[in-house]
Tab-separated table of C-alpha atoms in Angstrom:
chain	number	residue	atom	x	y	z
A	1	UNK	CA	7.439	-47.570	-35.033
A	2	UNK	CA	9.766	-48.255	-37.963
A	3	UNK	CA	11.567	-51.522	-38.674
A	4	UNK	CA	14.919	-51.878	-40.373
A	5	UNK	CA	15.295	-54.151	-43.412
A	6	UNK	CA	16.839	-56.902	-41.241
A	7	UNK	CA	14.045	-56.642	-38.687
A	8	UNK	CA	11.450	-56.870	-41.465
A	9	UNK	CA	13.110	-60.070	-42.754
A	10	UNK	CA	12.949	-61.564	-39.239
A	11	UNK	CA	9.328	-60.478	-38.870
A	12	UNK	CA	8.427	-61.942	-42.264
A	13	UNK	CA	10.052	-65.301	-41.331
A	14	UNK	CA	8.238	-65.342	-37.961
A	15	UNK	CA	4.883	-64.610	-39.593
A	16	UNK	CA	5.478	-67.275	-42.245
A	17	UNK	CA	6.309	-69.760	-39.492
A	18	UNK	CA	3.147	-68.790	-37.589
A	19	UNK	CA	1.075	-69.565	-40.700
A	20	UNK	CA	2.971	-72.769	-41.568
A	21	UNK	CA	4.587	-74.099	-38.373
A	22	UNK	CA	7.894	-75.821	-38.904
A	23	UNK	CA	10.975	-76.288	-36.723
A	24	UNK	CA	13.096	-73.157	-36.694
A	25	UNK	CA	16.863	-73.106	-36.647
A	26	UNK	CA	18.384	-71.683	-33.450
A	27	UNK	CA	19.623	-68.647	-35.374
A	28	UNK	CA	16.065	-67.732	-36.435
A	29	UNK	CA	14.816	-68.203	-32.874
A	30	UNK	CA	17.571	-65.888	-31.571
A	31	UNK	CA	16.695	-63.309	-34.260
A	32	UNK	CA	13.036	-63.428	-33.206
A	33	UNK	CA	13.969	-63.057	-29.534
A	34	UNK	CA	16.206	-60.066	-30.332
A	35	UNK	CA	13.395	-58.472	-32.347
A	36	UNK	CA	10.935	-59.066	-29.480
A	37	UNK	CA	13.426	-57.456	-27.086
A	38	UNK	CA	13.765	-54.444	-29.377
A	39	UNK	CA	9.991	-54.067	-29.607
A	40	UNK	CA	9.739	-54.291	-25.796
A	41	UNK	CA	12.413	-51.608	-25.464
A	42	UNK	CA	10.613	-49.295	-27.895
A	43	UNK	CA	7.284	-49.853	-26.135
A	44	UNK	CA	8.899	-49.055	-22.786
A	45	UNK	CA	10.499	-45.909	-24.185
A	46	UNK	CA	7.138	-44.852	-25.653
A	47	UNK	CA	5.557	-45.318	-22.232
A	48	UNK	CA	8.264	-43.214	-20.574
A	49	UNK	CA	7.863	-40.495	-23.210
A	50	UNK	CA	4.095	-40.509	-22.731
A	51	UNK	CA	4.466	-40.254	-18.935
A	52	UNK	CA	6.868	-37.324	-19.398
A	53	UNK	CA	4.435	-35.602	-21.774
A	54	UNK	CA	1.532	-36.011	-19.344
A	55	UNK	CA	3.612	-34.732	-16.407
A	56	UNK	CA	4.675	-31.733	-18.509
A	57	UNK	CA	1.045	-31.132	-19.479
A	58	UNK	CA	0.010	-31.133	-15.806
A	59	UNK	CA	2.815	-28.654	-14.962
A	60	UNK	CA	1.720	-26.272	-17.713
A	61	UNK	CA	-1.946	-26.644	-16.694
A	62	UNK	CA	-1.056	-25.752	-13.096
A	63	UNK	CA	0.791	-22.631	-14.305
A	64	UNK	CA	-2.156	-21.243	-16.294
A	65	UNK	CA	-2.944	-18.536	-17.430
A	66	UNK	CA	0.700	-17.534	-17.882
A	67	UNK	CA	1.562	-20.773	-19.698
A	68	UNK	CA	-1.455	-20.847	-22.024
A	69	UNK	CA	0.492	-21.062	-25.291
A	70	UNK	CA	2.708	-23.923	-24.099
A	71	UNK	CA	-0.239	-25.707	-22.490
A	72	UNK	CA	-2.327	-25.583	-25.671
A	73	UNK	CA	0.565	-26.953	-27.754
A	74	UNK	CA	1.230	-29.758	-25.276
A	75	UNK	CA	-2.463	-30.634	-25.107
A	76	UNK	CA	-2.613	-30.886	-28.908
A	77	UNK	CA	0.414	-33.225	-28.865
A	78	UNK	CA	-1.128	-35.327	-26.087
A	79	UNK	CA	-4.454	-35.608	-27.919
A	80	UNK	CA	-2.627	-36.683	-31.077
A	81	UNK	CA	-0.932	-39.416	-29.012
A	82	UNK	CA	-4.307	-40.727	-27.785
A	83	UNK	CA	-4.641	-38.813	-24.508
A	84	UNK	CA	-8.107	-38.911	-22.945
A	85	UNK	CA	-8.831	-35.343	-21.703
A	86	UNK	CA	-9.516	-35.042	-17.985
A	87	UNK	CA	-11.988	-32.738	-16.238
A	88	UNK	CA	-9.084	-30.446	-15.264
A	89	UNK	CA	-8.267	-30.011	-18.960
A	90	UNK	CA	-11.858	-29.107	-19.790
A	91	UNK	CA	-11.955	-26.587	-16.937
A	92	UNK	CA	-8.637	-25.048	-18.038
A	93	UNK	CA	-9.848	-24.784	-21.643
A	94	UNK	CA	-13.084	-23.106	-20.539
A	95	UNK	CA	-11.017	-20.428	-18.811
A	96	UNK	CA	-8.981	-19.898	-22.003
A	97	UNK	CA	-12.035	-19.945	-24.299
A	98	UNK	CA	-11.265	-16.427	-25.595
A	99	UNK	CA	-8.356	-17.784	-27.622
A	100	UNK	CA	-9.418	-19.376	-30.941
A	101	UNK	CA	-7.055	-22.350	-30.457
A	102	UNK	CA	-8.425	-22.973	-26.956
A	103	UNK	CA	-12.021	-22.786	-28.187
A	104	UNK	CA	-11.326	-25.349	-30.933
A	105	UNK	CA	-9.508	-27.606	-28.465
A	106	UNK	CA	-12.394	-27.314	-26.001
A	107	UNK	CA	-14.854	-28.558	-28.630
A	108	UNK	CA	-12.542	-31.424	-29.539
A	109	UNK	CA	-11.939	-32.383	-25.891
A	110	UNK	CA	-15.657	-32.289	-25.093
A	111	UNK	CA	-16.339	-34.724	-27.946
A	112	UNK	CA	-13.539	-37.027	-26.780
A	113	UNK	CA	-14.673	-36.861	-23.140
A	114	UNK	CA	-18.266	-37.599	-24.094
A	115	UNK	CA	-17.158	-40.549	-26.232
A	116	UNK	CA	-15.069	-41.848	-23.332
A	117	UNK	CA	-17.978	-41.599	-20.874
A	118	UNK	CA	-20.342	-43.364	-23.307
A	119	UNK	CA	-17.809	-46.148	-23.807
A	120	UNK	CA	-17.435	-46.578	-20.030
A	121	UNK	CA	-21.196	-46.686	-19.560
A	122	UNK	CA	-21.551	-49.224	-22.359
A	123	UNK	CA	-18.937	-51.378	-20.625
A	124	UNK	CA	-16.390	-51.194	-23.384
A	125	UNK	CA	-12.743	-50.780	-22.593
A	126	UNK	CA	-11.412	-47.251	-22.870
A	127	UNK	CA	-7.853	-46.770	-24.112
A	128	UNK	CA	-5.525	-46.478	-21.135
A	129	UNK	CA	-3.427	-43.359	-20.698
A	130	UNK	CA	-0.295	-45.544	-20.544
A	131	UNK	CA	0.306	-48.595	-22.695
A	132	UNK	CA	-0.155	-51.944	-20.986
A	133	UNK	CA	3.064	-53.913	-20.618
A	134	UNK	CA	3.490	-56.553	-23.309
A	135	UNK	CA	4.263	-60.066	-22.166
A	136	UNK	CA	7.690	-61.467	-22.981
A	137	UNK	CA	8.050	-63.823	-25.916
A	138	UNK	CA	8.960	-67.126	-24.300
A	139	UNK	CA	8.636	-69.636	-27.131
A	140	UNK	CA	8.039	-69.880	-30.836
A	141	UNK	CA	6.092	-72.782	-32.353
A	142	UNK	CA	8.663	-75.276	-33.552
A	143	UNK	CA	11.397	-73.303	-31.869
A	144	UNK	CA	13.263	-73.609	-28.626
A	145	UNK	CA	11.251	-72.700	-25.513
A	146	UNK	CA	12.873	-70.450	-22.961
A	147	UNK	CA	11.098	-72.426	-20.233
A	148	UNK	CA	13.005	-75.560	-21.293
A	149	UNK	CA	16.312	-73.977	-20.377
A	150	UNK	CA	17.596	-75.025	-16.947
A	151	UNK	CA	16.954	-72.521	-14.204
A	152	UNK	CA	20.016	-70.672	-13.078
A	153	UNK	CA	20.583	-70.312	-9.347
A	154	UNK	CA	19.621	-66.898	-8.089
A	155	UNK	CA	22.516	-64.578	-7.536
A	156	UNK	CA	22.949	-63.210	-4.018
A	157	UNK	CA	21.582	-59.697	-3.619
A	158	UNK	CA	24.023	-57.031	-4.630
A	159	UNK	CA	25.583	-55.073	-1.781
A	160	UNK	CA	24.168	-51.584	-1.374
A	161	UNK	CA	25.808	-49.004	-3.549
A	162	UNK	CA	28.359	-46.832	-1.754
A	163	UNK	CA	27.183	-43.382	-0.843
A	164	UNK	CA	27.854	-40.981	-3.661
A	165	UNK	CA	30.200	-38.117	-2.899
A	166	UNK	CA	28.411	-34.865	-2.286
A	167	UNK	CA	29.151	-32.287	-5.006
A	168	UNK	CA	30.846	-29.126	-3.751
A	169	UNK	CA	27.749	-27.058	-4.541
A	170	UNK	CA	25.650	-29.146	-2.104
A	171	UNK	CA	28.159	-29.308	0.766
A	172	UNK	CA	27.526	-27.060	3.745
A	173	UNK	CA	30.084	-24.321	4.307
A	174	UNK	CA	32.643	-25.332	6.954
A	175	UNK	CA	32.801	-23.455	10.222
A	176	UNK	CA	35.836	-21.256	10.843
A	177	UNK	CA	36.882	-23.508	13.738
A	178	UNK	CA	36.991	-26.474	11.333
A	179	UNK	CA	39.132	-24.633	8.803
A	180	UNK	CA	41.395	-22.847	11.303
A	181	UNK	CA	41.773	-24.945	14.475
A	182	UNK	CA	42.600	-22.998	17.651
A	183	UNK	CA	46.274	-22.298	18.165
A	184	UNK	CA	48.033	-24.080	20.943
A	185	UNK	CA	50.469	-22.001	22.949
A	186	UNK	CA	53.948	-23.402	22.806
A	187	UNK	CA	55.044	-25.133	25.990
A	188	UNK	CA	57.731	-23.210	27.925
A	189	UNK	CA	61.219	-24.677	27.745
A	190	UNK	CA	62.089	-27.192	30.502
A	191	UNK	CA	64.698	-24.879	32.194
A	192	UNK	CA	62.162	-22.101	32.751
A	193	UNK	CA	59.642	-24.497	34.245
A	194	UNK	CA	62.116	-25.778	36.786
A	195	UNK	CA	63.117	-22.254	37.842
A	196	UNK	CA	59.612	-20.937	37.948
């Protein structure tokens, strides 16, 4: 995660205030809240990216052996991001052991899996596959607490969204009777009816 120069100034002021608490001006509090919101957004995006990567990894693993090259690349990326290899990964790597990259990854994954099992047995926490949600920043020491703000009345639930129009590609083909309704025979003129 990279911070801009402005964000670093806000972070520096917040850290200084944490070390030496003093009342903060409202502008500084708002800056800190914006920075906390940005960090939350980045953490959420990282979680979504990680979930996408793991889903992609599972798809490639299911398509083995034809997807071996893509699977091995994705597994390397996932391991670099802190992924804890699963038994399915170890089994897939054993099947691909003839490839030098797969053999090296198998050794690495076995070490990581063994470390994970030992940590679980020792009772230590194992890194989760998805980041835990971070709690919202509600107050800063010496600053304005969000809890002190009056509660706003809850808005009524939004009405359900209207049904989206069906794209032409998804619409069923109309029946000929819907496109070309049956022809009605013209009624005979009134004089012919009376005579007939």
